[in-house]
Structures are given as structure tokens and as C-alpha cells.
XYZ file of C-alpha atoms in Angstrom:
673
model
C -49.184 18.631 -57.567
C -48.821 21.845 -58.536
C -51.710 24.072 -57.327
C -51.115 26.141 -60.292
C -51.763 23.320 -62.483
C -55.662 22.603 -64.695
C -57.939 19.730 -63.471
C -58.335 19.620 -67.208
C -54.345 18.608 -67.988
C -54.064 16.569 -64.335
C -56.834 14.212 -65.321
C -55.345 13.615 -68.705
C -51.334 12.890 -67.063
C -52.630 10.842 -65.298
C -54.945 8.325 -67.980
C -52.152 8.220 -69.429
C -49.862 7.334 -66.666
C -52.623 4.610 -65.852
C -53.199 2.937 -69.083
C -49.807 1.258 -69.888
C -49.590 -0.189 -66.745
C -51.161 -3.969 -67.082
C -50.785 -6.649 -64.043
C -49.876 -10.329 -64.535
C -52.562 -12.928 -62.936
C -52.154 -14.257 -59.947
C -51.985 -17.709 -58.852
C -51.922 -17.194 -55.130
C -55.065 -18.319 -53.216
C -57.519 -15.028 -51.438
C -58.275 -15.188 -48.352
C -61.813 -14.211 -46.233
C -65.231 -14.242 -47.706
C -64.080 -14.671 -51.177
C -62.856 -17.526 -51.092
C -65.617 -19.436 -50.825
C -67.437 -17.541 -53.938
C -68.001 -20.262 -56.787
C -67.796 -17.741 -60.338
C -70.668 -18.328 -60.871
C -71.642 -16.411 -58.707
C -69.798 -13.091 -58.917
C -71.094 -10.227 -60.788
C -70.698 -10.342 -64.787
C -70.336 -6.854 -64.917
C -70.622 -3.343 -63.874
C -74.068 -1.613 -63.302
C -73.629 1.681 -66.154
C -73.940 5.281 -65.236
C -76.160 7.651 -66.362
C -75.969 9.750 -69.110
C -75.448 13.241 -69.537
C -76.270 15.235 -72.780
C -75.406 18.457 -73.479
C -75.008 20.996 -76.585
C -76.615 20.893 -79.623
C -79.139 17.667 -79.120
C -75.709 15.471 -79.555
C -76.147 12.638 -76.984
C -72.902 11.267 -75.900
C -72.978 8.353 -72.996
C -70.026 7.671 -70.997
C -70.901 4.189 -69.128
C -68.340 3.879 -65.953
C -68.173 -0.247 -64.880
C -66.359 -1.943 -61.899
C -64.110 -4.153 -63.369
C -65.380 -7.635 -63.480
C -64.491 -9.921 -61.053
C -61.987 -12.356 -62.207
C -63.187 -15.754 -61.334
C -61.312 -18.372 -58.961
C -59.788 -21.030 -60.243
C -58.297 -24.212 -57.581
C -54.356 -24.837 -57.716
C -53.645 -28.234 -59.161
C -53.069 -30.556 -57.066
C -50.486 -32.056 -58.614
C -48.293 -28.871 -57.920
C -49.020 -29.816 -53.773
C -48.230 -33.126 -54.629
C -44.705 -32.357 -56.446
C -43.685 -30.143 -53.552
C -44.362 -33.077 -51.180
C -41.805 -35.270 -53.226
C -39.587 -32.812 -53.695
C -39.721 -32.035 -49.702
C -39.568 -36.125 -49.200
C -36.058 -36.409 -50.918
C -34.548 -33.783 -48.452
C -35.979 -34.901 -45.284
C -36.517 -38.391 -45.236
C -39.392 -40.487 -44.990
C -40.662 -39.191 -41.853
C -40.668 -35.433 -43.111
C -42.300 -36.401 -46.069
C -45.315 -37.663 -44.710
C -45.486 -35.092 -42.483
C -45.847 -32.427 -45.140
C -48.095 -34.972 -47.385
C -50.144 -35.630 -44.529
C -50.197 -31.373 -44.612
C -51.344 -30.749 -48.339
C -53.833 -33.531 -47.739
C -55.462 -31.234 -45.237
C -55.063 -28.388 -46.868
C -58.112 -27.064 -48.957
C -57.555 -26.303 -52.962
C -56.202 -22.663 -53.266
C -58.551 -20.666 -55.988
C -56.258 -18.103 -58.016
C -58.187 -14.631 -58.785
C -57.191 -13.724 -62.383
C -56.212 -10.341 -63.366
C -58.285 -8.779 -66.092
C -56.702 -7.416 -68.660
C -56.563 -3.529 -69.261
C -58.819 -2.297 -71.216
C -61.543 -4.851 -71.650
C -64.550 -3.086 -70.234
C -63.822 0.259 -69.852
C -66.190 1.952 -71.872
C -69.001 -0.128 -73.239
C -69.857 0.389 -76.574
C -72.175 3.053 -77.984
C -76.021 2.257 -78.815
C -76.490 1.688 -82.490
C -72.545 0.341 -82.678
C -71.164 3.785 -83.227
C -68.834 4.923 -81.633
C -69.221 7.950 -79.496
C -68.899 11.031 -82.058
C -66.167 13.166 -80.744
C -67.325 16.751 -79.058
C -66.598 20.013 -80.865
C -63.506 22.194 -79.684
C -65.682 24.662 -78.381
C -67.432 22.359 -75.844
C -64.967 22.443 -73.448
C -67.557 22.339 -70.615
C -68.515 18.553 -72.071
C -64.657 18.142 -71.824
C -64.560 18.299 -68.469
C -67.564 16.306 -67.927
C -66.327 13.629 -69.677
C -63.155 13.698 -68.363
C -63.996 13.879 -64.879
C -66.127 10.797 -65.466
C -63.235 9.125 -66.904
C -60.940 10.515 -64.083
C -63.768 8.794 -61.494
C -63.765 5.214 -63.461
C -59.849 5.674 -63.212
C -60.518 5.755 -59.302
C -62.930 3.454 -58.720
C -60.195 1.133 -60.595
C -57.354 1.888 -58.676
C -59.183 1.168 -55.075
C -60.637 -2.131 -56.926
C -57.014 -2.961 -57.339
C -55.910 -2.183 -54.345
C -58.261 -3.960 -52.560
C -57.263 -7.075 -55.080
C -53.636 -6.376 -53.966
C -54.561 -6.119 -50.024
C -55.858 -9.017 -50.195
C -53.060 -10.339 -52.183
C -50.388 -9.655 -49.666
C -52.713 -11.522 -47.106
C -52.341 -14.594 -48.613
C -48.689 -13.939 -49.555
C -48.267 -13.707 -45.772
C -50.795 -16.689 -44.759
C -48.084 -18.319 -47.187
C -45.032 -17.273 -45.854
C -46.636 -18.697 -42.061
C -47.400 -21.892 -43.220
C -44.262 -22.319 -45.158
C -42.082 -21.008 -42.164
C -44.643 -23.475 -39.833
C -43.621 -26.973 -42.107
C -39.554 -25.349 -42.137
C -40.332 -25.374 -38.051
C -41.096 -29.154 -38.158
C -39.103 -30.098 -40.400
C -36.010 -28.996 -38.608
C -37.536 -30.585 -35.051
C -38.448 -33.626 -37.179
C -34.432 -33.528 -38.506
C -33.522 -33.548 -34.610
C -35.525 -36.082 -33.312
C -34.084 -38.158 -35.823
C -30.793 -36.948 -34.603
C -31.530 -38.128 -31.353
C -32.485 -41.664 -32.445
C -29.606 -42.299 -34.521
C -26.940 -41.031 -31.254
C -29.220 -43.370 -28.982
C -28.747 -46.039 -31.758
C -25.079 -45.682 -31.844
C -25.104 -45.384 -28.345
C -26.838 -48.574 -28.099
C -24.075 -50.020 -29.831
C -21.511 -48.915 -28.386
C -22.898 -49.968 -25.136
C -23.551 -52.934 -25.982
C -20.105 -53.465 -27.652
C -18.897 -52.216 -24.215
C -20.521 -55.019 -21.392
C -19.332 -57.654 -24.008
C -16.092 -56.686 -23.675
C -17.187 -56.485 -20.150
C -17.967 -59.816 -20.113
C -14.672 -60.879 -21.478
C -12.963 -59.213 -19.114
C -15.178 -61.014 -16.153
C -14.482 -63.708 -17.455
C -10.503 -63.280 -17.234
C -10.889 -61.795 -13.920
C -12.593 -65.042 -12.775
C -10.009 -67.266 -13.919
C -7.098 -64.885 -12.184
C -9.849 -64.826 -9.114
C -9.431 -69.122 -8.972
C -6.039 -69.013 -9.414
C -5.094 -66.916 -6.609
C -7.560 -68.787 -4.001
C -6.055 -71.712 -4.931
C -2.708 -69.477 -3.854
C -4.492 -68.263 -0.776
C -5.308 -71.805 -0.272
C -1.705 -72.919 0.397
C -0.762 -69.850 1.993
C -3.526 -70.313 4.709
C -2.182 -73.935 5.679
C 2.008 -71.868 5.700
C 0.299 -69.042 7.897
C -1.344 -71.806 10.607
C 2.535 -73.254 10.355
C 3.694 -69.425 11.351
C 0.895 -69.041 13.771
C 2.380 -71.675 15.747
C 5.574 -70.260 15.854
C 4.191 -66.727 16.727
C 2.337 -68.185 20.003
C 5.906 -69.848 20.993
C 7.292 -66.426 20.743
C 4.836 -64.636 21.729
C 5.201 -66.713 25.261
C 8.381 -66.209 25.032
C 7.718 -62.005 25.046
C 6.110 -62.056 27.735
C 8.508 -63.466 30.181
C 10.245 -60.654 28.869
C 7.726 -58.591 29.441
C 7.311 -59.499 33.083
C 11.675 -59.160 33.182
C 11.537 -55.269 32.230
C 8.513 -54.533 34.150
C 10.349 -55.188 37.337
C 12.771 -53.237 35.405
C 10.282 -50.238 35.064
C 9.544 -50.524 38.425
C 13.153 -49.904 39.541
C 13.597 -47.061 37.175
C 10.328 -45.069 37.946
C 11.991 -45.098 41.715
C 15.599 -43.779 40.341
C 12.962 -40.824 38.486
C 11.492 -39.997 41.577
C 14.785 -39.334 43.333
C 16.414 -37.388 40.244
C 13.123 -35.481 40.762
C 13.762 -34.799 44.493
C 17.175 -34.096 43.916
C 15.807 -31.681 40.666
C 14.038 -29.519 42.993
C 16.597 -29.456 45.684
C 18.926 -28.314 42.720
C 15.855 -25.711 41.585
C 15.575 -24.499 45.061
C 19.477 -23.538 45.050
C 19.048 -21.791 41.572
C 16.477 -19.734 43.059
C 18.526 -19.226 46.022
C 22.057 -18.264 44.518
C 19.874 -16.537 41.445
C 18.439 -14.055 44.878
C 22.210 -13.781 45.632
C 22.798 -13.206 42.622
C 20.526 -10.380 42.032
C 21.344 -9.054 45.824
C 25.346 -8.958 44.307
C 23.397 -6.954 41.175
C 22.058 -4.481 43.829
C 25.257 -4.075 45.896
C 27.500 -3.482 43.007
C 24.854 -0.925 41.895
C 25.068 0.823 45.442
C 29.234 -0.042 45.481
C 29.056 1.628 41.912
C 27.061 4.040 43.300
C 28.939 4.719 45.944
C 32.689 4.871 43.589
C 31.065 7.777 41.591
C 29.632 9.864 44.552
C 32.834 9.439 45.752
C 34.573 11.000 42.531
C 31.733 13.356 42.995
C 28.514 14.148 40.997
C 30.004 17.142 39.259
C 33.453 16.057 37.579
C 35.502 18.322 35.364
C 37.776 16.595 33.047
C 39.966 18.644 30.567
C 41.841 17.846 27.274
C 43.980 19.360 25.125
C 43.822 18.475 21.257
C 46.832 17.877 19.299
C 47.731 20.617 16.884
C 46.839 20.128 13.279
C 48.633 20.136 10.198
C 49.654 23.862 9.114
C 48.986 24.887 12.199
C 52.072 26.758 14.293
C 54.125 25.079 16.398
C 53.264 26.355 20.591
C 56.553 27.207 22.134
C 57.824 25.229 24.679
C 56.269 25.451 27.906
C 52.911 26.568 26.931
C 51.002 24.048 28.597
C 52.427 21.661 31.048
C 51.404 18.699 32.734
C 52.789 17.940 36.252
C 52.756 14.124 37.192
C 50.450 13.199 39.933
C 51.350 11.660 44.093
C 52.172 8.165 42.626
C 54.338 9.230 39.633
C 54.576 9.409 35.566
C 52.689 6.086 36.561
C 49.343 8.015 37.673
C 46.976 9.328 35.457
C 47.888 13.601 35.348
C 44.775 15.468 37.512
C 46.921 19.245 36.762
C 47.746 21.267 34.147
C 49.998 24.234 33.655
C 49.171 27.927 31.557
C 52.015 29.712 31.312
C 50.864 33.288 29.637
C 53.293 36.237 28.529
C 52.615 39.908 28.475
C 54.697 41.960 26.742
C 53.204 45.344 27.624
C 54.615 44.441 30.990
C 58.339 45.213 31.873
C 61.094 45.819 34.716
C 62.577 48.611 34.941
C 65.745 47.395 33.046
C 63.288 47.594 30.269
C 63.604 43.798 30.108
C 60.091 41.583 29.220
C 58.554 40.560 33.132
C 59.143 37.031 33.411
C 55.598 34.563 32.384
C 52.498 34.549 34.400
C 52.069 30.339 34.911
C 48.612 29.701 35.411
C 47.763 25.974 37.521
C 44.537 24.033 37.180
C 43.958 20.923 38.454
C 41.019 19.031 37.858
C 39.368 15.461 37.950
C 41.700 14.497 34.969
C 43.294 16.032 32.446
C 44.186 14.047 29.031
C 47.129 15.739 27.030
C 47.022 16.085 23.429
C 47.794 12.233 22.558
C 44.833 10.722 24.455
C 43.228 8.633 22.120
C 39.087 8.718 21.648
C 39.359 5.013 23.772
C 41.330 6.538 26.914
C 38.901 9.079 27.027
C 35.796 7.254 26.888
C 37.554 4.200 29.255
C 37.423 7.423 31.956
C 33.404 7.738 31.313
C 32.076 4.195 30.721
C 31.275 3.402 34.862
C 29.757 6.744 34.682
C 27.659 6.012 31.531
C 26.701 2.499 33.013
C 25.177 4.440 35.663
C 22.160 5.722 33.579
C 21.466 1.587 33.256
C 20.905 1.807 36.917
C 18.325 4.553 36.679
C 20.619 7.625 37.262
C 20.236 10.672 35.384
C 23.742 11.467 33.211
C 24.835 14.750 31.745
C 27.743 14.722 30.166
C 28.876 17.879 28.422
C 32.030 18.935 26.165
C 32.451 23.224 27.157
C 35.701 25.395 25.579
C 36.207 28.329 22.271
C 34.960 27.517 18.968
C 37.855 24.851 17.648
C 39.082 23.329 20.608
C 37.963 19.826 20.032
C 34.203 20.002 21.415
C 32.056 18.505 18.576
C 35.508 15.974 17.854
C 35.657 14.586 21.768
C 31.373 14.089 21.461
C 30.589 13.015 18.365
C 33.948 11.893 16.622
C 35.586 12.959 13.189
C 34.856 12.159 9.716
C 35.666 9.047 7.797
C 33.291 6.632 9.853
C 37.606 5.526 11.555
C 36.545 3.236 14.841
C 39.576 5.338 16.750
C 38.121 8.353 15.756
C 34.106 7.334 16.761
C 33.446 10.296 19.549
C 31.540 9.582 23.161
C 27.834 9.382 21.318
C 28.564 6.149 19.701
C 31.014 4.474 21.952
C 28.638 5.185 25.348
C 25.232 3.292 22.942
C 27.559 0.903 22.016
C 28.740 0.504 25.642
C 24.737 0.442 26.670
C 24.404 -1.562 24.775
C 26.317 -4.387 25.341
C 26.018 -3.693 29.524
C 21.564 -4.571 28.438
C 22.484 -7.804 26.613
C 24.242 -9.317 29.923
C 21.751 -8.404 32.388
C 19.352 -9.784 30.066
C 20.386 -12.655 31.416
C 19.519 -12.180 34.872
C 16.378 -10.995 34.225
C 16.263 -7.116 33.450
C 15.064 -6.373 29.993
C 15.740 -2.477 29.076
C 14.495 -0.554 25.933
C 16.079 2.329 24.281
C 14.742 5.906 22.594
C 16.657 8.291 21.167
C 16.165 12.401 20.417
C 18.496 14.581 19.030
C 17.612 18.412 19.333
C 19.625 22.008 18.935
C 19.724 25.279 20.573
C 20.184 27.881 18.155
C 19.566 31.147 19.234
C 17.480 30.163 21.966
C 15.012 28.148 19.620
C 15.108 24.208 20.024
C 15.309 22.478 16.132
C 15.075 19.141 15.999
C 18.108 17.921 13.425
C 16.559 14.619 13.184
C 13.833 16.308 11.073
C 13.450 14.582 7.860
C 10.632 15.817 4.267
C 9.407 18.662 4.477
C 9.532 18.915 8.726
C 13.406 20.111 8.140
C 13.567 23.701 9.228
C 10.863 23.857 11.429
C 12.486 23.311 14.170
C 11.171 26.795 15.436
C 8.024 24.789 16.245
C 9.455 22.881 18.948
C 8.822 23.657 22.253
C 10.412 22.453 26.006
C 6.774 20.933 27.554
C 6.324 18.813 30.473
C 5.201 15.172 30.032
C 2.188 15.591 31.370
C 0.043 17.173 34.639
C 2.014 17.050 37.973
C 4.790 15.309 35.720
C 8.578 16.400 36.411
C 9.464 14.558 32.702
C 10.311 17.251 30.181
C 9.477 16.622 26.301
C 10.543 18.148 23.488
C 6.843 18.812 21.426
C 7.036 18.402 17.458
C 10.546 16.330 17.677
C 11.081 12.979 17.275
C 11.500 10.444 19.361
C 13.793 7.011 17.680
C 13.773 3.597 19.258
C 17.356 2.298 18.758
C 18.357 -1.038 19.236
C 21.998 -1.060 17.411
C 25.216 0.883 17.148
C 24.007 1.214 12.589
C 20.398 2.883 14.052
C 22.677 5.569 16.104
C 25.029 5.505 13.183
C 22.926 7.047 10.919
C 20.852 9.936 13.050
C 24.298 11.285 13.848
C 25.140 11.208 10.003
C 21.056 13.206 9.818
C 21.905 15.493 13.040
C 25.672 16.525 11.064
C 22.927 17.608 7.981
C 21.131 19.164 9.723
C 22.878 21.563 12.820
C 23.078 25.068 12.013
C 27.403 25.785 11.797
C 28.707 29.012 10.117
C 32.692 30.187 8.997
C 33.602 32.407 11.891
C 37.502 33.715 12.359
C 38.698 30.942 14.791
C 37.172 27.764 13.294
C 36.537 27.252 9.458
C 33.148 25.315 10.286
C 32.121 26.520 13.338
C 29.010 24.713 15.193
C 26.658 28.160 16.169
C 24.372 25.837 18.653
C 23.606 23.449 21.124
C 23.517 20.222 19.999
C 21.724 18.288 23.299
C 21.485 13.848 22.258
C 19.186 12.309 24.933
C 18.601 8.885 25.760
C 15.937 7.739 27.312
C 16.391 4.443 28.843
C 14.027 2.337 30.553
C 14.615 -0.973 32.115
C 12.199 -4.142 34.125
C 12.539 -7.219 36.058
C 9.260 -8.629 35.323
C 9.479 -11.603 37.749
C 10.813 -8.895 41.002
C 8.749 -6.503 39.570
C 11.098 -3.806 39.119
C 11.906 -0.674 37.242
C 14.034 1.913 36.383
C 14.416 5.167 34.335
C 16.969 7.548 33.616
C 17.838 9.480 30.598
C 21.467 10.277 29.578
C 22.575 13.400 27.956
C 25.072 14.018 25.810
C 25.483 17.767 24.868
C 28.044 19.584 22.530
C 28.086 23.128 23.375
C 28.721 26.483 20.966
C 31.954 28.070 21.383
C 32.309 30.185 23.961
C 35.058 33.017 22.813
C 34.470 36.293 23.647
C 32.627 38.678 20.862
C 36.037 40.371 19.322
C 37.417 37.402 17.659
C 34.381 35.180 17.096
C 33.203 37.489 14.736
C 32.669 36.406 10.881
C 33.504 38.609 8.482
C 31.357 39.643 5.889
C 27.935 40.794 5.667
C 26.385 38.231 8.288
C 28.498 40.053 10.800
C 26.093 41.108 12.916
C 24.115 37.426 12.734
C 27.408 36.343 13.983
C 27.208 39.076 16.679
C 23.579 38.038 17.881
C 24.522 34.705 18.045
C 27.814 34.588 20.388
C 25.610 37.372 22.427
C 22.927 33.775 22.567
C 25.998 31.503 22.868
C 27.730 33.144 25.915
C 24.123 34.222 27.979
C 23.418 30.614 27.657
C 26.728 29.501 28.904
C 26.694 31.864 31.699
C 23.177 30.746 32.691
C 24.708 27.076 32.867
C 27.407 28.509 35.191
C 24.928 29.989 37.663
C 22.412 27.082 37.099
C 25.697 24.765 38.912
C 26.439 28.026 41.247
C 22.916 27.966 42.401
C 23.084 23.915 43.286
C 26.125 23.918 44.472
C 24.915 27.000 47.308
C 21.459 24.612 47.764
C 19.952 28.005 46.844
C 15.898 27.936 46.982
C 15.144 29.480 43.484
C 17.520 27.697 40.654
C 17.047 29.485 37.568
C 16.734 26.954 35.320
C 14.043 28.856 33.001
C 16.763 31.730 32.046
C 17.806 29.539 29.142
C 16.404 26.972 26.884
C 19.594 24.749 27.196
C 19.008 24.797 31.332
C 15.258 24.081 30.714
C 15.405 21.158 28.806
C 19.088 20.110 31.372
C 17.064 20.617 34.540
C 16.506 17.203 34.995
C 20.146 16.182 34.355
C 21.487 18.686 36.550
C 20.141 18.755 39.574
C 20.490 16.949 42.959
C 19.533 13.188 41.802
C 22.007 13.495 38.404
C 25.659 12.645 38.095
C 27.218 15.648 35.624
C 30.814 15.330 33.924
C 32.339 18.521 32.232
C 34.941 18.360 29.481
C 36.489 21.801 29.103
C 38.212 21.758 25.678
C 41.354 23.755 25.110
C 43.866 24.476 22.224
C 47.676 24.273 22.126
C 48.252 27.209 20.379
C 49.974 30.309 21.494
C 47.279 33.125 20.094
C 44.541 31.225 21.636
C 45.701 31.271 25.141
C 43.368 34.398 26.382
C 40.098 32.255 25.170
C 41.726 28.546 27.518
C 42.971 30.644 30.134
C 38.756 31.582 30.337
C 37.211 28.022 29.753
C 39.805 26.893 32.830
C 38.944 29.704 34.862
C 34.782 28.727 34.359
C 35.558 24.637 34.874
C 37.901 25.518 37.741
C 34.668 27.176 39.566
C 33.013 24.204 38.631
C 35.094 21.467 39.534
C 34.644 23.585 43.181
C 31.242 22.391 43.129
C 29.719 19.650 44.918
C 26.109 18.704 44.570
C 24.520 16.414 46.905
C 23.558 12.816 46.971
C 21.863 11.315 43.674
C 19.312 9.403 44.177
C 18.128 6.860 40.981
C 14.895 6.375 39.738
C 13.318 3.060 40.830
C 10.105 2.161 40.848
């Protein structure tokens, strides 16, 4: 309500709003105490209020009365009966019986009629006259009348609210009763459905029992027929039993004969066991003899290798490649051996002419000839198979427990990498010493497995570039991290050396070796030089750790096979690369020559039996320390070029190889346990 609105206007508005509201009579029963009251006990009216007079003697009587409570009437019973009939038609006899029983037990519900509006609002004035209208100036009197009217309206509204609340309670009770009746109806319907299902099930069981009776009667008749047949078979079986009895007697006689033969066979088996034991003893004796022969073979094989020298030097001359000038005749000569041309060549003659020298007559001086002698010389026409055939027995010494080291020495472009790894294209005829050596070791290890030996092989491949060790088998994120590799001893007090952070890969077949070589070629440091378009600028060291065991005899052996491809040994001037990398090539060449010089010093110190051998002066000699000592077998390939322009470098290589060939190292010893 608006606070600025006058009370008079508010009262008038409320009277106008409440006047047309007419409530229809309700037939619902009342709850509580009002249901028990009889119509004659209800109040017939409301007490009038006190009169108030104001003004010029005019008396106005305003009577405020409460509305008469309507009388209660009972609900006709015919209505309940009709409802029960309707429900019985839907739910069946049982449901209708329950509903009718509930209606009988229920008490009659009275209905409260609603009094019509305006019937007992204001009683008539005394004398039958209507109340006079107040004059317009009697505002206070009008206000009092309106307040009285407002009070009567509020009392009537309160009475109507109470009646409405009672009617709602009655409606709620009726709804709960209807809900309970609905629940009971659904329960009865479910019970009826169960009874019907049980009846149907009983009928079905009765039908099944009748079918079962018929089936049992049929089976009875069938069983009777079977009994007759079995009786016939019984007679037949009795006759058959008589025949089997006679056969059993015959079998017993034969069994006695078989037992006699078995006893003789057992005697024969006993003699065969004796023969088998004798054969086993003979086999063990022959295995022992075979083992002794194998040990003797290893001893003689080692003695033969020692007679050839624990440090051997082979010289190999590469052929002239397409596009290279043909060397002059007489530049390289290969004199025959003592046995004639059939003997493998062991000597080589190199002719060198010096244009700066001349005679008194002004003619050029005759060329100077340099003769060299090695353990074996391979002319340009020698193939890879011929070269490996000469070193196959040396490689096999690694299986016998002797450390073996084979390295290729020579200038850039002389064929060192081709000798060790082979040529491109995967041609079997061009395979180098590394794949051929591992194939030979795998084959011999397979043969020795028949004698009780088992071997395992672990390969590693590193390069030494500018006195830094790099892993050539690194893959993924480990590529280019060769600087982290260091040479360390395997353990405290151990003489075995290992390279930290390098991959050691177990190998057992040729394909695994080929994959490792392919990976190493991609990772190796190469560069263009004046001597070769693609020159190896590092020392590559392929090492194979071999472990052998004879479990039945408790024998073990272990050794390493080192196959080394040394970097080019040329002097500084002809080996420099052109372009902005000249200083880098110069530093590489200095590191290469320094490590090669250290290798020569180590070999000389070993030959002279010096107390100190400078292994640690170079990473190359430090890594190969166990393969260069007195317990190892060494073979050096000196590779030279057939071109006249490389005569100076070839002569330096041959002189270095000749010094190494003159060295003598003590007797090698096998690493056996």
C-alpha cells in the first residue's frame, strides 16, 4: 500500500474489492471438532457491537456481526455406493468388495455450505428504518463508520480463511484416502495376476505330466523289448565266453613262451648295456684325446705365428684408379722369392729420380733404387680374398686367447680404408678385413661348439680425432658427443681398458656387423685434402672382445681383436686443404703425425725391452696398450700409392714399415683361466 494514500480511500477500496467475491458452497467434509457439531448447536448469529453516536443528536447504529457458521449436512450414501459400483466394474469382484467395505466403515462426512455474501452484513436499524446518511461535513463520523466496516470485513476475511484451511485439510484427507484405495487396488490386481499365473502354470504342469506319462508308457514298452533282446544276447555271450575261455588258455601258453623269450632278450640287453658303457668310455677317451689335439693345435698354431714373428709387416700397393696417370715402367718392381715366381713376393724396389742431381756432362743422374723386404708384399693386382687368406690364421689366434692387433698405415689415398672396411656397393669381392675377419671367427666358433666351447662377441668402434675419442656407434642424441668418451681401466687393479660412454654391442652374425660398419662410416670425420677428395682425418679403432668357455672342463679364455685404420701419414705441405679450413687441416695433420710418431716410439721401446713404454703420450697407443705389448700379436699393413707424384710419401711409409719389421717382441701368452 502506498504510504501517502489516506486511510479513508483505503477502506473504501477494500470494501469495493470484497463485495463481488461470492464463494460456491463446498461438498467436502470438515475435519476436527466441527465435524462433531450438529446443526442445531451452531450459533444463530453474532452479537451486535456497541453503538456510537456523534453529531447533532442523530444516532447511527452500526452492527458488526460474525457470519453464521453454516450447518453441517451429511453426504448421501448413494454417492458412495455409486463410486463403489464404478470401481467394482474396473477392478473385479475382490476390489469392489474391498472398496464397499471401506465405504461402509467410513462415517458420513458433513458438508459445510457457504453463506451467501450480504445476507448478514448489517442488521436493520431500530424501527425498521435505514441508517441515515451522515452529512458531508461529518468526516469523523464517516471515518468511524468506515473503520467499523473495515473491522467487520477483516473479521469476515479471517473467518473465510479458517474455513478455507479446514476445507484444504478435508481435501488432503480425501486425497490420502484415494491414494490408499489406489494402492490397495494395485495390490489386489497384482495378487490377482499372480493367482492367474499360478493357475496357468498349474495347467501347464498338468499338461506336461500327461505328456510325461505318455512318454514313460512308450519307454516302458521299449524297455520290455530291450529286455527280450538282452536275454537273447545273454545266451549268445555265454556261448562266446566259452570260446574266449579256450582262447585264453591258448594265450597263456603263448605268454609262457614270450616270457622265456623276454628273459633271453634281457640277457641280450644287459650285454648291450655293457657294450654301450664301453663305447661311452671310448668316446670320453677320444674326446679327451680330441681336446689334447686341440690344445696341441693351438700350441703349434701359436708357435707357427711366433716363427713368422709377433710383429709382422705386409706391404700392399693399390692399383691405378681410372683417371690417374700411368706410372712410368720400373717405378715399382716386385722381385721373385727364393723359390721363383711361384713363391709369394716378399720384396719391393722403388726407383726415385732427382732432377736436381746431374753428372759432369750435364746429363741427369740415374734414378736411385730403394729395396725393401717385408713378410709379404701384395702387388696392385692382389684381391681382398688373397690378402685375408694370409692373415686368417692370425685372426684365429684371437679365439685361442691371444690379443691380436692389425692396423693399416700409409699416406692419404693409399687404400687403408679399402683394405680394412672394403669398397662401396656391398660387393662380396670387395669386402675388407673387418667383415671377413668376423665371418671367419663366427665360422670357427661354430665348429668349436661341437667340442664344448661357447663364445660370445662384443664389438665397439671409436675414432681418435685431434686426440679426442669419439664413439662411431652413437645414435640419436648421443651423436656428436664423442668428447665425453674417456679411456679408463675396467676396475681397480684391472689391466683391461674400456672407453666410457661408448657403445659395446653384442654381435653374433654378419648382418649385425654390416649394420655397425654402415653406421660408423656415417659418423667418421672426413675432409677434402689435396691428396684425396674424401680423406679420413682420424684413427678408427674397431675392437672385438672375445670370451670363450668350456663348461665341462672349466676352461675360459678371453682376448681382443683390434682392427685399426690409421689416418693419413703425409707431411704437412702436400696434405693441406684449400680454402678457409686450412688451419683446421693443419691442426689435424699435426695431431695425426704426433700419434703416429708415438706409435713408432712405443714399438721401438717394446723391441728394445725398455722399462718405460710411452703408451700415454697418445690416445691411440693408450687405447691399444694391451694389443701392443709382449703378450699380443701385431700385423701392420703399409699401403702405398703406385703414382710417381707420391713417391716421396711412399718412400717415407716404406722406411717406417721397415723399421717396424726389424723389431722383435717377446713370446705372446694366451689369456686363459
